[in-house]
Amino acid sequence: MNNLAVKIGVSPYHLSRIFKENLGSTPHKYLENIRIHKAKSLLLNTDHNIMEICFQIGYKNLSSFYKHFKKICGCSPHQFRINNKKVN
C-alpha cells in the first residue's frame, strides 16, 4: 500500500480513504475478500488440499487463512468444501 501511494504521489492514508470511498472497504479487506472468493472457487473446483490453496491465494500461514475464511464464510474451509460438494 505504501509503495502504491508513493508511486501515485499521495499519502497512504489518503489512498486508503479514497479507496474506501469508492469501493466501500479498506484495501486490506478488499484483498481479503478477493482471496477468500478465490479460495471458495478452488475448494469447489479442484482437489487441492487446503494448505495448497492457502498458499496459492497468498496467505503465509494456515492459521490466518482459517481465521479469515471462517470470519467471511461462517465455517472452516474443510466444512465449506464438504457442505458444497454435496450440493453440486
PDB file of C-alpha atoms in Angstrom:
ATOM      1  CA  MET A   1       0.000   0.000   0.000  1.00  0.00           C
ATOM      2  CA  ASN A   2       2.797   2.396   0.871  1.00  0.00           C
ATOM      3  CA  ASN A   3       4.582   1.640  -2.409  1.00  0.00           C
ATOM      4  CA  LEU A   4       1.424   2.288  -4.401  1.00  0.00           C
ATOM      5  CA  ALA A   5       0.793   5.553  -2.564  1.00  0.00           C
ATOM      6  CA  VAL A   6       4.325   6.730  -3.310  1.00  0.00           C
ATOM      7  CA  LYS A   7       4.005   5.781  -6.979  1.00  0.00           C
ATOM      8  CA  ILE A   8       0.849   7.821  -7.444  1.00  0.00           C
ATOM      9  CA  GLY A   9       2.056  10.683  -5.245  1.00  0.00           C
ATOM     10  CA  VAL A  10      -0.342  10.569  -2.304  1.00  0.00           C
ATOM     11  CA  SER A  11      -0.075   9.572   1.330  1.00  0.00           C
ATOM     12  CA  PRO A  12      -1.040   6.018   2.323  1.00  0.00           C
ATOM     13  CA  TYR A  13      -3.820   7.455   4.489  1.00  0.00           C
ATOM     14  CA  HIS A  14      -5.248   9.454   1.574  1.00  0.00           C
ATOM     15  CA  LEU A  15      -5.081   6.443  -0.744  1.00  0.00           C
ATOM     16  CA  SER A  16      -6.850   4.274   1.824  1.00  0.00           C
ATOM     17  CA  ARG A  17      -9.566   6.902   2.313  1.00  0.00           C
ATOM     18  CA  ILE A  18     -10.157   7.289  -1.432  1.00  0.00           C
ATOM     19  CA  PHE A  19     -10.177   3.517  -1.888  1.00  0.00           C
ATOM     20  CA  LYS A  20     -12.792   3.087   0.835  1.00  0.00           C
ATOM     21  CA  GLU A  21     -14.958   5.917  -0.529  1.00  0.00           C
ATOM     22  CA  ASN A  22     -15.011   4.362  -3.997  1.00  0.00           C
ATOM     23  CA  LEU A  23     -15.078   0.643  -3.254  1.00  0.00           C
ATOM     24  CA  GLY A  24     -16.721   0.503   0.154  1.00  0.00           C
ATOM     25  CA  SER A  25     -13.930  -1.206   2.057  1.00  0.00           C
ATOM     26  CA  THR A  26     -10.319  -0.769   3.013  1.00  0.00           C
ATOM     27  CA  PRO A  27      -7.679  -2.131   0.626  1.00  0.00           C
ATOM     28  CA  HIS A  28      -6.846  -4.857   3.152  1.00  0.00           C
ATOM     29  CA  LYS A  29     -10.458  -6.057   3.471  1.00  0.00           C
ATOM     30  CA  TYR A  30     -10.931  -5.840  -0.298  1.00  0.00           C
ATOM     31  CA  LEU A  31      -7.914  -8.079  -0.885  1.00  0.00           C
ATOM     32  CA  GLU A  32      -9.061 -10.443   1.858  1.00  0.00           C
ATOM     33  CA  ASN A  33     -12.469 -10.817   0.163  1.00  0.00           C
ATOM     34  CA  ILE A  34     -10.851 -11.478  -3.218  1.00  0.00           C
ATOM     35  CA  ARG A  35      -8.611 -14.150  -1.690  1.00  0.00           C
ATOM     36  CA  ILE A  36     -11.497 -15.887   0.078  1.00  0.00           C
ATOM     37  CA  HIS A  37     -13.615 -15.772  -3.091  1.00  0.00           C
ATOM     38  CA  LYS A  38     -10.762 -17.461  -4.970  1.00  0.00           C
ATOM     39  CA  ALA A  39     -10.334 -19.998  -2.158  1.00  0.00           C
ATOM     40  CA  LYS A  40     -14.018 -20.926  -2.375  1.00  0.00           C
ATOM     41  CA  SER A  41     -13.659 -21.497  -6.102  1.00  0.00           C
ATOM     42  CA  LEU A  42     -10.555 -23.653  -5.616  1.00  0.00           C
ATOM     43  CA  LEU A  43     -12.232 -25.658  -2.836  1.00  0.00           C
ATOM     44  CA  LEU A  44     -15.172 -26.479  -5.098  1.00  0.00           C
ATOM     45  CA  ASN A  45     -13.397 -26.947  -8.405  1.00  0.00           C
ATOM     46  CA  THR A  46     -10.099 -28.620  -7.536  1.00  0.00           C
ATOM     47  CA  ASP A  47      -8.816 -31.422  -5.371  1.00  0.00           C
ATOM     48  CA  HIS A  48      -6.001 -29.271  -3.969  1.00  0.00           C
ATOM     49  CA  ASN A  49      -5.590 -29.657  -0.247  1.00  0.00           C
ATOM     50  CA  ILE A  50      -6.384 -26.732   1.999  1.00  0.00           C
ATOM     51  CA  MET A  51      -2.745 -25.904   2.688  1.00  0.00           C
ATOM     52  CA  GLU A  52      -2.008 -25.673  -1.053  1.00  0.00           C
ATOM     53  CA  ILE A  53      -4.995 -23.379  -1.520  1.00  0.00           C
ATOM     54  CA  CYS A  54      -3.890 -21.262   1.431  1.00  0.00           C
ATOM     55  CA  PHE A  55      -0.527 -20.558  -0.195  1.00  0.00           C
ATOM     56  CA  GLN A  56      -1.949 -20.234  -3.730  1.00  0.00           C
ATOM     57  CA  ILE A  57      -4.172 -17.348  -2.677  1.00  0.00           C
ATOM     58  CA  GLY A  58      -1.400 -15.511  -0.854  1.00  0.00           C
ATOM     59  CA  TYR A  59      -1.694 -16.372   2.825  1.00  0.00           C
ATOM     60  CA  LYS A  60       1.564 -17.063   4.607  1.00  0.00           C
ATOM     61  CA  ASN A  61       0.140 -19.444   7.185  1.00  0.00           C
ATOM     62  CA  LEU A  62      -2.807 -21.784   7.565  1.00  0.00           C
ATOM     63  CA  SER A  63      -3.972 -20.271  10.840  1.00  0.00           C
ATOM     64  CA  SER A  64      -4.511 -16.848   9.305  1.00  0.00           C
ATOM     65  CA  PHE A  65      -6.297 -18.356   6.308  1.00  0.00           C
ATOM     66  CA  TYR A  66      -8.669 -20.368   8.530  1.00  0.00           C
ATOM     67  CA  LYS A  67      -9.427 -17.326  10.673  1.00  0.00           C
ATOM     68  CA  HIS A  68     -10.277 -15.087   7.714  1.00  0.00           C
ATOM     69  CA  PHE A  69     -12.180 -17.805   5.868  1.00  0.00           C
ATOM     70  CA  LYS A  70     -14.350 -18.558   8.889  1.00  0.00           C
ATOM     71  CA  LYS A  71     -14.969 -14.860   9.548  1.00  0.00           C
ATOM     72  CA  ILE A  72     -16.221 -14.326   5.992  1.00  0.00           C
ATOM     73  CA  CYS A  73     -17.927 -17.664   5.264  1.00  0.00           C
ATOM     74  CA  GLY A  74     -19.063 -18.762   8.711  1.00  0.00           C
ATOM     75  CA  CYS A  75     -17.359 -22.150   8.531  1.00  0.00           C
ATOM     76  CA  SER A  76     -13.934 -23.690   8.020  1.00  0.00           C
ATOM     77  CA  PRO A  77     -12.597 -24.285   4.502  1.00  0.00           C
ATOM     78  CA  HIS A  78     -12.939 -28.035   5.056  1.00  0.00           C
ATOM     79  CA  GLN A  79     -16.566 -27.727   6.146  1.00  0.00           C
ATOM     80  CA  PHE A  80     -17.279 -25.395   3.210  1.00  0.00           C
ATOM     81  CA  ARG A  81     -15.926 -27.994   0.802  1.00  0.00           C
ATOM     82  CA  ILE A  82     -17.960 -30.809   2.377  1.00  0.00           C
ATOM     83  CA  ASN A  83     -21.198 -28.809   2.509  1.00  0.00           C
ATOM     84  CA  ASN A  84     -20.954 -27.548  -1.037  1.00  0.00           C
ATOM     85  CA  LYS A  85     -19.694 -30.725  -2.726  1.00  0.00           C
ATOM     86  CA  LYS A  86     -22.904 -32.430  -1.573  1.00  0.00           C
ATOM     87  CA  VAL A  87     -24.997 -29.724  -3.230  1.00  0.00           C
ATOM     88  CA  ASN A  88     -23.111 -29.798  -6.542  1.00  0.00           C
TER      89      ASN A  88
END
